CSV table of C-alpha atoms in Angstrom, one decimal:
chain,number,residue,atom,x,y,z
A,1,THR,CA,104.2,121.9,104.0
A,2,THR,CA,101.9,124.9,103.7
A,3,TRP,CA,100.3,126.7,106.6
A,4,GLN,CA,96.9,125.5,105.4
A,5,GLN,CA,98.0,121.9,105.6
A,6,TRP,CA,99.5,122.4,109.1
A,7,VAL,CA,96.3,124.0,110.4
A,8,ALA,CA,94.2,121.2,108.8
A,9,ASN,CA,96.4,118.5,110.4
A,10,VAL,CA,96.2,120.2,113.8
A,11,LEU,CA,92.4,120.3,113.6
A,12,TYR,CA,92.0,116.8,112.1
A,13,LEU,CA,94.6,114.6,113.9
A,14,PRO,CA,93.2,114.8,117.5
A,15,PHE,CA,90.0,113.3,116.1
A,16,GLY,CA,91.0,111.2,113.1
A,17,PHE,CA,93.9,109.2,114.5
A,18,PRO,CA,92.1,108.2,117.7
A,19,ALA,CA,89.0,107.3,115.7
A,20,TYR,CA,91.1,105.0,113.4
A,21,HIS,CA,92.7,103.4,116.4
A,22,ALA,CA,89.3,102.8,118.0
A,23,LEU,CA,87.9,101.3,114.8
A,24,CYS,CA,90.9,99.0,114.4
A,25,ALA,CA,91.5,98.2,118.1
A,26,GLY,CA,90.6,94.5,117.8
A,27,PHE,CA,92.7,94.0,114.7
A,28,HIS,CA,96.1,92.3,114.6
A,29,PRO,CA,98.9,94.9,114.5
A,30,LEU,CA,99.9,93.9,111.0
A,31,CYS,CA,96.4,94.4,109.8
A,32,ARG,CA,96.4,97.9,111.3
A,33,VAL,CA,99.6,98.6,109.4
A,34,ALA,CA,98.1,97.3,106.2
A,35,LEU,CA,95.0,99.5,106.5
A,36,PHE,CA,96.9,102.6,107.5
A,37,PRO,CA,97.1,104.0,104.0
A,38,LEU,CA,93.3,104.1,104.0
A,39,ASN,CA,93.5,106.2,107.1
A,40,ILE,CA,95.8,108.7,105.4
A,41,TYR,CA,93.7,108.8,102.3
A,42,PHE,CA,90.6,109.5,104.4
A,43,LEU,CA,92.6,112.4,106.1
A,44,GLU,CA,93.6,113.7,102.6
A,45,ILE,CA,90.0,113.5,101.4
A,46,VAL,CA,88.5,115.2,104.4
A,47,GLU,CA,91.1,117.9,104.5
A,48,GLY,CA,91.4,118.3,100.8
A,49,TYR,CA,87.7,118.8,100.1
A,50,ALA,CA,87.4,121.1,103.1
A,51,MET,CA,90.1,123.2,101.6
A,52,MET,CA,88.4,123.1,98.2
A,53,ALA,CA,85.2,124.3,99.9
A,54,LEU,CA,87.0,127.2,101.6
A,55,TYR,CA,89.1,128.2,98.5
A,56,ASP,CA,86.6,128.1,95.6
A,57,GLY,CA,87.4,124.6,94.5
A,58,ILE,CA,91.2,124.8,94.9
A,59,ASN,CA,93.2,123.0,97.5
A,60,PRO,CA,96.0,125.5,98.4
A,61,ALA,CA,97.7,123.0,100.8
A,62,TRP,CA,98.7,120.4,98.2
A,63,ILE,CA,97.6,119.1,94.8
A,64,TYR,CA,98.7,116.0,93.0
A,65,LYS,CA,98.6,116.2,89.2
A,66,THR,CA,100.0,112.8,88.4
A,67,LYS,CA,98.1,109.8,86.8
A,68,ASP,CA,97.9,108.0,90.1
A,69,ALA,CA,96.1,110.9,91.8
A,70,PHE,CA,92.5,110.5,92.7
A,71,CYS,CA,89.7,112.5,94.5
A,72,HIS,CA,90.4,115.6,92.5
A,73,GLY,CA,94.1,115.5,93.2
A,74,ASN,CA,93.8,115.2,97.0
A,75,CYS,CA,95.3,111.7,97.2
A,76,ARG,CA,98.0,109.8,95.4
A,77,THR,CA,98.6,106.0,95.4
A,78,PHE,CA,102.4,106.5,94.9
A,79,TYR,CA,102.7,107.4,98.6
A,80,ALA,CA,101.1,104.2,99.9
A,81,PRO,CA,104.4,102.6,100.8
A,82,PHE,CA,105.3,105.6,102.8
A,83,TRP,CA,102.0,105.5,104.6
A,84,LEU,CA,102.6,101.8,105.3
A,85,GLY,CA,105.9,102.8,107.0
A,86,MET,CA,104.2,105.5,109.0
A,87,GLY,CA,101.5,102.9,109.9
A,88,ALA,CA,104.2,100.6,111.2
A,89,VAL,CA,105.7,103.4,113.4
A,90,VAL,CA,102.3,104.5,114.7
A,91,THR,CA,101.3,100.9,115.4
A,92,ALA,CA,104.5,100.1,117.2
A,93,ILE,CA,104.2,103.2,119.3
A,94,SER,CA,100.6,102.4,120.2
A,95,GLU,CA,101.5,98.8,121.0
A,96,VAL,CA,104.2,100.1,123.4
A,97,ALA,CA,101.8,102.6,125.0
A,98,LEU,CA,99.1,99.9,125.4
A,99,LYS,CA,101.3,96.9,126.3
A,100,GLY,CA,104.3,98.6,127.8
A,101,THR,CA,106.8,96.6,125.8
A,102,TRP,CA,109.3,97.2,123.0
A,103,ASN,CA,109.4,93.5,122.3
A,104,LEU,CA,107.9,93.3,118.8
A,105,GLU,CA,107.5,89.5,119.1
A,106,VAL,CA,105.3,90.0,122.2
A,107,ALA,CA,103.4,92.9,120.6
A,108,LEU,CA,102.6,90.9,117.5
A,109,ARG,CA,101.6,87.7,119.5
A,110,ARG,CA,97.9,87.6,120.1
């Protein structure tokens, strides 16, 4: 990672992830996992365009130049499966924090 990406994440994550959790609070955990890539794409769009505004149209933190890139190279669909995995981990951790159980069956039962 670059220092620009690290700083952007430090500034964004305390607001972005709690906002996502609040927006999806009533959703089934599997739905929150399925929507998690959109959360990451939103992060990449906000951070990417902020970087582009600061650095004369260039994102120095990351750039995707593949055919599946979108939003001026700030996002890439190839990583969606990884974001789903991250969503599963984040959702499991939040379920444990909120319900106090590691029992996935109990966490998914609503």
